Coordinates of C-alpha atoms in Angstrom, one line a residue:
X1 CA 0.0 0.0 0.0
X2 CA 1.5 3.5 -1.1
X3 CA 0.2 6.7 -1.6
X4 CA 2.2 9.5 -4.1
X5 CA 1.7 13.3 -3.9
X6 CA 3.3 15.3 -6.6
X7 CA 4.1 18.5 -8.0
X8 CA 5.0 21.0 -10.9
X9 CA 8.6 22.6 -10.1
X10 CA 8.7 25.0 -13.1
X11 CA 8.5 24.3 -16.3
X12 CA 10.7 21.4 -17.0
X13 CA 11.0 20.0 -13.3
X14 CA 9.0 17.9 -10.8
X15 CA 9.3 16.4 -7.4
X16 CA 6.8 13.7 -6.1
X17 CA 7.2 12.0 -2.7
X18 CA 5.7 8.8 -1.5
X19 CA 4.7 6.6 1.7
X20 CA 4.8 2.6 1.2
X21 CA 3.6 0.4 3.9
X22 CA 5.1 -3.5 2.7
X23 CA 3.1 -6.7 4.5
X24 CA 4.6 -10.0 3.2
X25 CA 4.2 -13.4 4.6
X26 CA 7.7 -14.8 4.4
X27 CA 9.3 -18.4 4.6
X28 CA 12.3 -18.6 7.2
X29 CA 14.7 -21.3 7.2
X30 CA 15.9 -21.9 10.8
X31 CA 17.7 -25.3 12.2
X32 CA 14.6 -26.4 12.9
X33 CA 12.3 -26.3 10.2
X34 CA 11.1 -23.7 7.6
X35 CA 8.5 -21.1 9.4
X36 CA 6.3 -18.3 7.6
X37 CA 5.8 -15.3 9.2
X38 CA 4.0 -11.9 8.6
X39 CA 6.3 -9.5 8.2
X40 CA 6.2 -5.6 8.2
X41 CA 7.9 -2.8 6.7
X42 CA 7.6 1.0 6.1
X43 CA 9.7 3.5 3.7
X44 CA 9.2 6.9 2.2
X45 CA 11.1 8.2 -0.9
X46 CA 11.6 11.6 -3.2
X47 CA 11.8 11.5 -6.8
X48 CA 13.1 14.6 -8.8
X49 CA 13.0 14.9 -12.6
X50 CA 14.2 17.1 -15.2
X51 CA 13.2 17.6 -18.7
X52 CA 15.4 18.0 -21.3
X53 CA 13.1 18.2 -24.0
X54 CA 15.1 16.0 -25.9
X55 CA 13.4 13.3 -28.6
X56 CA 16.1 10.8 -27.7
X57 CA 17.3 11.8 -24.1
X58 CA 13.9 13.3 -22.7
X59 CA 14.6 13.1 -18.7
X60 CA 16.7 12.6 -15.6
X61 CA 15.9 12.1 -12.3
X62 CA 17.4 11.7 -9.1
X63 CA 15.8 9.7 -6.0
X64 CA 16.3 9.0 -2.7
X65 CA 14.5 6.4 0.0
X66 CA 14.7 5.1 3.9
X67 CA 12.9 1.9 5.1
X68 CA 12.3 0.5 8.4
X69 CA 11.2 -3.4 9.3
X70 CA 10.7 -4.6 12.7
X71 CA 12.0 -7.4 14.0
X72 CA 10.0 -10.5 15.2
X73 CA 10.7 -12.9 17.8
X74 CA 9.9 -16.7 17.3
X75 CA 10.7 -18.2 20.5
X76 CA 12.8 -21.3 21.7
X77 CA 12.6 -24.5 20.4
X78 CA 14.2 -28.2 21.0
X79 CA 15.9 -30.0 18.0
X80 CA 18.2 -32.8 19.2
X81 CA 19.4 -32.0 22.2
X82 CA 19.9 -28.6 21.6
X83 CA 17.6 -25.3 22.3
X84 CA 17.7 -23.1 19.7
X85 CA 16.3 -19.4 20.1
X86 CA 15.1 -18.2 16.6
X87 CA 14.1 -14.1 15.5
X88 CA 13.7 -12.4 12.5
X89 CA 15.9 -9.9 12.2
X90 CA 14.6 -6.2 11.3
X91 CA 16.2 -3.7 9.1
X92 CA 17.0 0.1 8.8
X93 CA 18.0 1.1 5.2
X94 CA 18.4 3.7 2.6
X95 CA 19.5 4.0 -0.7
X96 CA 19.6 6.8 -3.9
X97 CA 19.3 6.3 -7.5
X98 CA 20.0 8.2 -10.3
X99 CA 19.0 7.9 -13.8
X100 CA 17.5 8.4 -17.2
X101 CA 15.5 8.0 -20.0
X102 CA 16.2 6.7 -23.8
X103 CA 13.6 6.8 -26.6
X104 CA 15.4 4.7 -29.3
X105 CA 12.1 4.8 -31.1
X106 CA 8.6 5.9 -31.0
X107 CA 6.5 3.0 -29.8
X108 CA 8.9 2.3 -26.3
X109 CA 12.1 3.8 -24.2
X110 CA 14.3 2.5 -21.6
X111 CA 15.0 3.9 -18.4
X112 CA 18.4 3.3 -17.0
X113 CA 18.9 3.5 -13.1
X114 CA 22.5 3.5 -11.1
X115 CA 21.8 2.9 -7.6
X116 CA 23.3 2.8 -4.1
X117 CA 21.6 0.5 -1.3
X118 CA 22.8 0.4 2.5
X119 CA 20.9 -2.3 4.4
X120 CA 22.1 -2.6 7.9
X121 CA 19.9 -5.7 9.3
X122 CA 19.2 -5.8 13.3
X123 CA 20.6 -8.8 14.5
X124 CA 20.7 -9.7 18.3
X125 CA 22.4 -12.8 18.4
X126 CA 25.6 -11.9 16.5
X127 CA 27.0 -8.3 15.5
X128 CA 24.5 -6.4 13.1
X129 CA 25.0 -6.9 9.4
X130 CA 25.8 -4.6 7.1
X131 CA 24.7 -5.4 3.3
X132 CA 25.5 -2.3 1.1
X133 CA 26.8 -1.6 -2.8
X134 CA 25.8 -0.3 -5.9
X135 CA 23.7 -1.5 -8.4
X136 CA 21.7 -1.1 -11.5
X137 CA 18.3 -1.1 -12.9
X138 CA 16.2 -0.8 -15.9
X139 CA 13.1 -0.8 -17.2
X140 CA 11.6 -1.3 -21.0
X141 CA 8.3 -0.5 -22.2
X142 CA 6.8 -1.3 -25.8
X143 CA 3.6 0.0 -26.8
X144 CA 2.4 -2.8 -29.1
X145 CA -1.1 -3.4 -31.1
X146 CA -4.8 -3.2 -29.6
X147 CA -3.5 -0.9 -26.9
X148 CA -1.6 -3.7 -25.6
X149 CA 1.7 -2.6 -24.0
X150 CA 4.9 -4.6 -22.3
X151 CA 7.1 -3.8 -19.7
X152 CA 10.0 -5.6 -18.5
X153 CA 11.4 -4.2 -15.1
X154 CA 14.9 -5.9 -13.8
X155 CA 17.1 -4.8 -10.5
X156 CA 20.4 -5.7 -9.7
X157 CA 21.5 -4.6 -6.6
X158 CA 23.0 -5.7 -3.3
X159 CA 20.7 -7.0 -0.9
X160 CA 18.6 -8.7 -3.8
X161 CA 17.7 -9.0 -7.2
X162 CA 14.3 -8.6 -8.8
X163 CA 12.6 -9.0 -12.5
X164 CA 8.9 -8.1 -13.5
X165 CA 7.2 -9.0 -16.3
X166 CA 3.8 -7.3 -17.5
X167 CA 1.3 -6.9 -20.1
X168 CA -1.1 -4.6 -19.8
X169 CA -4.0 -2.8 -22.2
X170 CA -5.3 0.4 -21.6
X171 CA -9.0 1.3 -22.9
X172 CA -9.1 3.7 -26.1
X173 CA -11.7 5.4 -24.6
X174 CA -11.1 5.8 -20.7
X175 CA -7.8 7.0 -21.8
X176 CA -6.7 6.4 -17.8
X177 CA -8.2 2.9 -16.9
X178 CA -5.4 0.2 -16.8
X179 CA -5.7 -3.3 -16.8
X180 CA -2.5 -5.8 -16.9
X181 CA -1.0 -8.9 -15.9
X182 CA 2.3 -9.5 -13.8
X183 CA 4.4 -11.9 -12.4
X184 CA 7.6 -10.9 -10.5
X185 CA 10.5 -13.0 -8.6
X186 CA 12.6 -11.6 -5.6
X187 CA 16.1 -13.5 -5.3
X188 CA 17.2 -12.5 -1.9
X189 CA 20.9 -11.9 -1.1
X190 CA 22.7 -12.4 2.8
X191 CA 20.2 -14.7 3.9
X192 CA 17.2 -12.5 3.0
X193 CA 14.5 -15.4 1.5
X194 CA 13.4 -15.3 -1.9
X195 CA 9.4 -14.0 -3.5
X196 CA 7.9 -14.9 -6.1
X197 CA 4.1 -13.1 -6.8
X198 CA 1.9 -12.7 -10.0
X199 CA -1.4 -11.0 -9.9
X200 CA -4.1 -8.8 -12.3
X201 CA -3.1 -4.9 -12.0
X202 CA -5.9 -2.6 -12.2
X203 CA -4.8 1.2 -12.9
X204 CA -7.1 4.4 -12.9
X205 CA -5.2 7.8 -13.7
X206 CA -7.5 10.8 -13.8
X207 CA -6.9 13.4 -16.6
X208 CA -6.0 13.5 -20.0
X209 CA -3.6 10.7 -20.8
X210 CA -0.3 11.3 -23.0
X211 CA -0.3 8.8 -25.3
X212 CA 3.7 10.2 -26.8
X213 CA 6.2 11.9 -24.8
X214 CA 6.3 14.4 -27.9
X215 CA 2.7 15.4 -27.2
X216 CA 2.9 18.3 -25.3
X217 CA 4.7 21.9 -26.2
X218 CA 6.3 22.4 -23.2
X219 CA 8.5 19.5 -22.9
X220 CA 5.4 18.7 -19.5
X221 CA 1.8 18.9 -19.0
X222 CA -0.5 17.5 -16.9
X223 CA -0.9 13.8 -18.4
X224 CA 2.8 13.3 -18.2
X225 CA 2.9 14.4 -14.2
X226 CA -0.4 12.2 -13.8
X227 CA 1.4 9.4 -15.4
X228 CA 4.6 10.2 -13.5
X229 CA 2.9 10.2 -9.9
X230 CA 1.3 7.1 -10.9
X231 CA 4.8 5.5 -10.2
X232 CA 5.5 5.8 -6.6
X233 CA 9.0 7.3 -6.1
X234 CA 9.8 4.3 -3.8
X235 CA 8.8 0.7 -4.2
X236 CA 10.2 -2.2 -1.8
X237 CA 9.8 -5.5 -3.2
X238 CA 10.8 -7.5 -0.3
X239 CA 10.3 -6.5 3.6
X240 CA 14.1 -6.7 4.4
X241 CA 14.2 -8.8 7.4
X242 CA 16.6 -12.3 7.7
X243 CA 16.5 -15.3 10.1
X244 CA 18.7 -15.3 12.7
X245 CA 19.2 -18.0 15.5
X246 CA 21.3 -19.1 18.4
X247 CA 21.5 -22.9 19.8
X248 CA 22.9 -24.5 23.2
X249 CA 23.3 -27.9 24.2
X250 CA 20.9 -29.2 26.2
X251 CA 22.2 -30.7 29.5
X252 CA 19.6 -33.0 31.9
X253 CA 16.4 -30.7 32.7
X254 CA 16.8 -29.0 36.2
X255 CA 13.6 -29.1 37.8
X256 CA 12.7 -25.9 39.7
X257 CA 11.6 -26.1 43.4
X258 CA 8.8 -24.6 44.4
X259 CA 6.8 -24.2 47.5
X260 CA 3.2 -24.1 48.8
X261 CA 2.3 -20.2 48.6
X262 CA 0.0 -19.3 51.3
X263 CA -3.4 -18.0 51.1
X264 CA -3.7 -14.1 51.3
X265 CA -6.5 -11.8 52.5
X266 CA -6.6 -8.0 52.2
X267 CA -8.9 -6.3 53.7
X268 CA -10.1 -2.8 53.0
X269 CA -10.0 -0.9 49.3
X270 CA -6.2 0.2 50.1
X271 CA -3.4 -0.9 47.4
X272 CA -2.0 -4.5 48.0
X273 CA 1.0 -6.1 46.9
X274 CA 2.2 -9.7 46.9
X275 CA 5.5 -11.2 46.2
X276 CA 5.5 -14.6 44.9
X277 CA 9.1 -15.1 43.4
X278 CA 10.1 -16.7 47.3
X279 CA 8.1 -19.8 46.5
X280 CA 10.2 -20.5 43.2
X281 CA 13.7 -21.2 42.3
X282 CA 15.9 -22.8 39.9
X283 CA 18.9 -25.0 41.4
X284 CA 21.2 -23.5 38.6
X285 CA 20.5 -20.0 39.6
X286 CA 18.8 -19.1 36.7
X287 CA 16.2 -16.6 36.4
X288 CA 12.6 -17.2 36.1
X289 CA 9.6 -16.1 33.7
X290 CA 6.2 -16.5 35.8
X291 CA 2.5 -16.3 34.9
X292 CA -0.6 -16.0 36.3
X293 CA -4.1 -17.3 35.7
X294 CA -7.6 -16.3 37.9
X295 CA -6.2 -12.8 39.4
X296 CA -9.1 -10.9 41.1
X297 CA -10.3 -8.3 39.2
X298 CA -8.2 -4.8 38.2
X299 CA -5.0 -7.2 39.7
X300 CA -2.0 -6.9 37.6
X301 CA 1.3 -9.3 37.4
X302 CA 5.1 -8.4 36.8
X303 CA 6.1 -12.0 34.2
X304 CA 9.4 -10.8 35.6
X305 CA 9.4 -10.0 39.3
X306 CA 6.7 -12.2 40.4
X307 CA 4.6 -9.5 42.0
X308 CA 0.6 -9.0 42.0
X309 CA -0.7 -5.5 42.3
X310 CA -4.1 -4.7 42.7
X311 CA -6.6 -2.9 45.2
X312 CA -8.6 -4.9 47.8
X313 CA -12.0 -5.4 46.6
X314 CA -13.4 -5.8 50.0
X315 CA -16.5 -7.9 48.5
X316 CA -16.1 -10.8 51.0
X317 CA -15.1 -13.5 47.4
X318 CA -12.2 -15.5 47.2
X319 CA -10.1 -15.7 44.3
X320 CA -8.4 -19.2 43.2
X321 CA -4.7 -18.0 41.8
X322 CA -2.2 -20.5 39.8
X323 CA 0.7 -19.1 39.6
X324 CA 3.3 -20.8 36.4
X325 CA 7.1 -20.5 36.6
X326 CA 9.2 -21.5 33.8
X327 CA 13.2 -21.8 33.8
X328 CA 14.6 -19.2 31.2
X329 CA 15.8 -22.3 29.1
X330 CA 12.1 -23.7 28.9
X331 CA 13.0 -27.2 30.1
X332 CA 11.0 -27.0 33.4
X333 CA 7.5 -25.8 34.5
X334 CA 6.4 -25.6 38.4
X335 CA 2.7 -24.7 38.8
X336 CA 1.4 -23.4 42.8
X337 CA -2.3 -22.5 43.3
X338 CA -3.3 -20.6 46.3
X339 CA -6.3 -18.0 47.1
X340 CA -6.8 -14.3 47.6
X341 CA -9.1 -13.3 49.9
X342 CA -10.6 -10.2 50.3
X343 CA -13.1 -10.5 53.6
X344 CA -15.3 -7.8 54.8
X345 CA -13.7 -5.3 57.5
X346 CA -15.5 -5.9 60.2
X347 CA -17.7 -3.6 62.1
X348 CA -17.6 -2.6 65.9
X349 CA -20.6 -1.7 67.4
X350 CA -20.9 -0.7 71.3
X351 CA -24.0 -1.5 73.5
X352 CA -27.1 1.1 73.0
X353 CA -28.3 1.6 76.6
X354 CA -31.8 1.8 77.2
X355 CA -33.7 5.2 76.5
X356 CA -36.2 6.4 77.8
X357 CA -38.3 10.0 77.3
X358 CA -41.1 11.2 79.2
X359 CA -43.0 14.3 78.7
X360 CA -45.0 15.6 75.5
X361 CA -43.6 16.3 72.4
X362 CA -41.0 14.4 70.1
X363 CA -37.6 12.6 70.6
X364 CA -34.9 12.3 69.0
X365 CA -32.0 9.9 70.0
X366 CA -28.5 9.5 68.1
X367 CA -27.4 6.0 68.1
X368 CA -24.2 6.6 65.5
X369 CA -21.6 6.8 67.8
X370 CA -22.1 2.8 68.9
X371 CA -21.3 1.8 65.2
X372 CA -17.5 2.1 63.3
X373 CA -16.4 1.4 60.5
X374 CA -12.6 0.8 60.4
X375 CA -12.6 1.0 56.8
X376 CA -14.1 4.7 56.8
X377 CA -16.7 3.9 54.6
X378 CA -20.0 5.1 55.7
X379 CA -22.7 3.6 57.0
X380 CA -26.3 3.1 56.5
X381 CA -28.7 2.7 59.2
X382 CA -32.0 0.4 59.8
X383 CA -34.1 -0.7 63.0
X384 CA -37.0 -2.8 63.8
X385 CA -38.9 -2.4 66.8
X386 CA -39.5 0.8 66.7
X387 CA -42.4 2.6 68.7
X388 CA -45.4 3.6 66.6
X389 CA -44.3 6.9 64.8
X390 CA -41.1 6.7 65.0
X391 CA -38.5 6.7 62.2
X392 CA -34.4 6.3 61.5
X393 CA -32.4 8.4 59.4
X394 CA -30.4 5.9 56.9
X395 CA -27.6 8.5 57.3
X396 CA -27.4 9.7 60.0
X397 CA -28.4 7.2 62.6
X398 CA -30.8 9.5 64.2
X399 CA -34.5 8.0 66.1
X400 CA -37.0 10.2 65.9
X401 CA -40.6 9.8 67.0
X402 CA -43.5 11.4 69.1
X403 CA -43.3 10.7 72.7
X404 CA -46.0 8.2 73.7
X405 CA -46.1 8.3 77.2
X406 CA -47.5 4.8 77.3
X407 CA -45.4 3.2 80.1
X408 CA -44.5 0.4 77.2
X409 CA -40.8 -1.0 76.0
X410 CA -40.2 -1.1 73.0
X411 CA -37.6 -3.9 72.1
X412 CA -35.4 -1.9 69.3
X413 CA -32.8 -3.6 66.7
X414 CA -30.5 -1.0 65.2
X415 CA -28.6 -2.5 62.3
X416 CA -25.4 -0.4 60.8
X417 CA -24.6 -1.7 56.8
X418 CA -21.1 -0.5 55.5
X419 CA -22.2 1.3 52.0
X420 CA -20.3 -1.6 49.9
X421 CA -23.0 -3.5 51.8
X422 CA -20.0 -6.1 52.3
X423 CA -20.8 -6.2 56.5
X424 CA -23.0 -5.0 58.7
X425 CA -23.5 -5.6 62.8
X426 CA -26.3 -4.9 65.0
X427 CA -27.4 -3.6 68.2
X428 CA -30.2 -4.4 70.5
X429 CA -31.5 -1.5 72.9
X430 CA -35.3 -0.7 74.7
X431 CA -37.0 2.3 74.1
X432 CA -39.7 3.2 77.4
X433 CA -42.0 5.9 77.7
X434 CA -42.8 5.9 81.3
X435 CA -45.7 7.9 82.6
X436 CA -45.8 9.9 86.0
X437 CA -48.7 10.0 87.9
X438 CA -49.7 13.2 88.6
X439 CA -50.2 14.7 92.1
X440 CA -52.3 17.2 94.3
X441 CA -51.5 19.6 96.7
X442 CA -53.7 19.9 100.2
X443 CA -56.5 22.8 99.5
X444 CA -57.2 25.1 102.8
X445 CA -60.8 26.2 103.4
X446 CA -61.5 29.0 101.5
X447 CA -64.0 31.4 102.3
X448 CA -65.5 34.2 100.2
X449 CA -66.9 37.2 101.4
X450 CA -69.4 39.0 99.2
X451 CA -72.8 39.7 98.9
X452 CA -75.5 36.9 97.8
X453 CA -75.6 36.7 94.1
X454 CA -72.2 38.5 93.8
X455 CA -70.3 36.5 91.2
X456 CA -66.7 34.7 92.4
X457 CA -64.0 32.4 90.7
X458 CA -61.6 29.8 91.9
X459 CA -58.5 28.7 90.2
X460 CA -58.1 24.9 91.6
X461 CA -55.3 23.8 88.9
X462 CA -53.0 25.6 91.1
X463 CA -53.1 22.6 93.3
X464 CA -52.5 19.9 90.9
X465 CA -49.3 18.9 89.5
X466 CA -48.5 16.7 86.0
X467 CA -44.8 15.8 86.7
X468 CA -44.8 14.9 82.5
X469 CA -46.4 18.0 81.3
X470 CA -49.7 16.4 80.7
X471 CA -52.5 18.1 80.8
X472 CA -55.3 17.8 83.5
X473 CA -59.2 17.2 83.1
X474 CA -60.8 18.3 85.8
X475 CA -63.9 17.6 87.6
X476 CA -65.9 18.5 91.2
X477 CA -69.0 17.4 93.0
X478 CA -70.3 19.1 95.7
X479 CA -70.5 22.7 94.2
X480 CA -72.7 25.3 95.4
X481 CA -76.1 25.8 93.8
X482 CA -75.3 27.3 90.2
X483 CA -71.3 26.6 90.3
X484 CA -69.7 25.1 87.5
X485 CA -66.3 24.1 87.0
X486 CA -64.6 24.5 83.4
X487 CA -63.0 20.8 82.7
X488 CA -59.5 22.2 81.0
X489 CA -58.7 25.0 83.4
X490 CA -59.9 23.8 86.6
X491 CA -61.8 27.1 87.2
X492 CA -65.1 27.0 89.1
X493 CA -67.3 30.1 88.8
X494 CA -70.2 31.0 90.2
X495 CA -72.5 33.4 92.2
X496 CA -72.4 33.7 96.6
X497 CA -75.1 32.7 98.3
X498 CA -74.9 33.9 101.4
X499 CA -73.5 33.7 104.6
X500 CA -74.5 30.0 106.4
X501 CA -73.5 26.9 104.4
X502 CA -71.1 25.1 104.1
X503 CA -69.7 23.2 101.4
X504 CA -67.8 20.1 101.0
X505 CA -66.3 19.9 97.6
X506 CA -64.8 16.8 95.9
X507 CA -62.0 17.9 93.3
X508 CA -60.5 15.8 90.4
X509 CA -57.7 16.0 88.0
X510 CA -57.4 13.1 85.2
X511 CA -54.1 13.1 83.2
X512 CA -53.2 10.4 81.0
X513 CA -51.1 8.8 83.6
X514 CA -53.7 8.6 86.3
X515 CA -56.5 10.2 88.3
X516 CA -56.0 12.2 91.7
X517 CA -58.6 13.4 94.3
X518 CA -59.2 16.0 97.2
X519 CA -61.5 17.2 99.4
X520 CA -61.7 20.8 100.3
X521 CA -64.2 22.9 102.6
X522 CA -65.9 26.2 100.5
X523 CA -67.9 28.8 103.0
X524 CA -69.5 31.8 102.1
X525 CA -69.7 35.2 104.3
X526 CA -71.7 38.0 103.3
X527 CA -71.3 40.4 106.5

């Protein structure tokens, strides 16, 4: 795949430059067997060309190029009694060419190309190799009947040679539409494999197409650059990238201790780290390459160091860990399972005491202070047993209610969740709203002096106390003709009636924790 972008430089000049990316699936030949392999490899070049407008002699042009292939790494392997460690290696290059162009006749022209290629391949086994030289190419092109046309291409240069053959026709009315077939053959040089490919070619140039080089007046036009750019200023045949390998003799496999690794639990959400290199070694000192299969989840492993990194999860799972270690030379494999564990952090909780509110009004008791999380995660709140009315904040841990005053308990659970809902703990505790009887004070004789039918109050709830706050009902017997008492203030009213009786007067006062009586004497004096 290549792309070309080009451009007029004055009248008889012009510079393109192109991008190629190369993907080739190559055969290796190692001590071990043949092995195929895609291979990769990028390079960009600049192509300059001067016109001379010359019938024989038309052109010369200069070019220059720089290609980079990775390398690839193929393992170890085991071929009779020895190991053998196999790579392809990459390449750095670059190279410039400089030629021309000869029209013996009309219907074709040669171009002639010297060139100069440096190839330095990147081997890691043995010193890099250096492939460089000069070379030559050419290429011939015969316009023949039918709008048929040949073209033989052939390179000679030092890290390989290549030939192309191809025949092509080009439609006499879509002066740009191509269509040819090819076959081409890569002989690689140093090691680098051979290629062989044929295909169908199919060619679009837009604009006018020049079908003579003595068309147009300049010595260029447009059709000529379009034809031009149509040829990519660099063109890689081959990915240049050789097999390299080293071997060692095999002596009897070592076989690598390895010990039971303990079970490990992490508690919290805090970073972790575990070392598991201790519980592996090779008795000729050798280093180690380790895996890892089952990690808990977001958990990383170092093949290198033997170390798991992750954060605790705290969701109360176990995770069932085998841990792989191979000896460098691949001979021997020990394999050790063991679990990660990342319990819940458990919560403490202190004892509620029992609470108890008397009174009227509401309530409100904080019970988040008998519940910690270690973890400092927050926690929500619930409770059962609460008194009619009364509610906890999930939050805050806060019981709130109207005060009953019903001298019940109320057998409470408060239970504290951590917000990961991994734990939670609870606490039992009695709610009691006690209620107070109320109480009366002794009421001296009380006598009023005033004139019959002169109208007098008493205030009685002076004597009656409500140790909760409740209110009082009251009620009397006993009352002088026409007297009344009012049932929420405890006032009696009425109107004198003269000096002579004597009353005895029964006086109640009802709260909703109990009823209590007196007696008190009520005369009347009208002197």
């Amino acid at each position: 795949m290549n792309g070309t972008f080009g451009v007029l430089w004055g009248e008889d000049d012009r510079v393109k430059l192109s991008g190629e990316f190369l993907t080739q699936k190559l055969g290796y030949r190692f001590s071990t067997g043949r092995e195929e392999r895609w291979m990769h490899q990028y390079a960009v070049g600049v192509e300059y060309q001067h016109d001379f407008c010359n019938a024989f002699l038309p052109s010369a042009d200069v070019g220059f190029y720089c290609s980079y292939a990775p390398a690839r790494k193929l393992g170890h392997k085991e071929c009779r009694d020895f190991l053998y460690s196999r790579r392809i290696a990459g390449s750095n290059s670059y190279g410039g060419s400089l030629g021309t162009t000869l029209i013996p006749w009309c219907s074709g022209y040669f171009h002639v190309d010297a060139d100069y290629d440096f190839v330095k391949y990147n081997r890691k086994y043995k010193s890099r190799k250096v492939v460089s030289g000069f070379g030559g190419s050419f290429t011939y092109h015969q316009d023949l009947k039918y709008n048929l046309f040949f073209d033989l291409l052939g390179e000679f240069k030092r890290p390989y040679n290549y030939g192309r053959v191809r025949l092509g026709w080009h439609h006499p009315d879509w002066s740009g539409l191509v269509v040819g077939l090819f076959g081409a053959h890569t002989r690689g040089k140093s090691h680098l494999p051979s290629n062989t490919t044929a295909g169908l070619e199919l060619t679009y140039v837009f604009g006018d197409r020049a079908d003579s080089r003595n068309e147009c007046t300049p010595c260029y036009c447009e059709p000529i650059l379009a034809a031009w750019v149509s040829s990519p200023a660099v063109y890689m045949p081959q990915v240049l990238a050789v097999a390299e390998e080293k071997k060692r003799r095999l002596g009897p496999c070592q076989i690598l201790v390895s010990n039971p690794i303990p079970n490990a639990n992490f508690t919290g959400t805090e970073l972790y780290t575990l070392n598991i290199s201790p519980y592996f070694s090779d008795p000729s000192g050798a280093a180690l390459v380790f895996s890892a299969e089952g990690l808990p989840p977001e958990a990383t492993f170092d093949p290198t160091t033997g170390v798991i990194f992750g954060v605790g999860l705290n969701d109360n799972n176990s995770y069932t860990v085998t841990i792989r270690a191979t000896a460098a030379d691949a001979c021997s494999v020990a394999i050790q399972s063991f679990t990660i564990s990342f319990p819940c952090t458990t919560l403490v909780s202190t004892t509620i005491p029992p609470a108890s509110f008397t009174g009227i009004g509401n309530y409100s008791l904080d019970v988040s202070s008998h519940f910690t999380n270690p973890s400092g995660l927050p926690l929500v709140y619930s409770a059962v047993g609460l008194p009619a009315g009364s509610t906890i904040d999930a939050s805050t841990g806060v019981i709130s209610g109207s005060i009953l005053s019903d001298t019940l308990t109320y057998n409470v659970v408060v239970t504290a969740t951590s917000a990961d809902a991994c734990a939670s703990v609870s606490e039992p505790f009695t709610i009691t709203f006690p209620c107070i009887p109320p109480s009366v004070l002794p009421i001296p004789p009380i006598n009023i002096g005033a004139l019959s039918g002169t109208p007098y109050t008493l205030d009685m709830s002076v004597y009656f106390v409500s140790p909760g706050g409740q209110p009082f009902t009251y009620s009397a017997t006993g009352l002088p003709p026409g007297s009344t008492i009012d049932p929420t203030t405890g006032v009696i009213s009425g109107v004198s009636v003269g000096s002579g009786p004597v009353f005895i007067i029964s006086i109640s006062g009802t709260t909703v924790c109990g009823t209590v009586t007196t007696n008190f004497q009520l005369t009347f004096n009208s002197a």
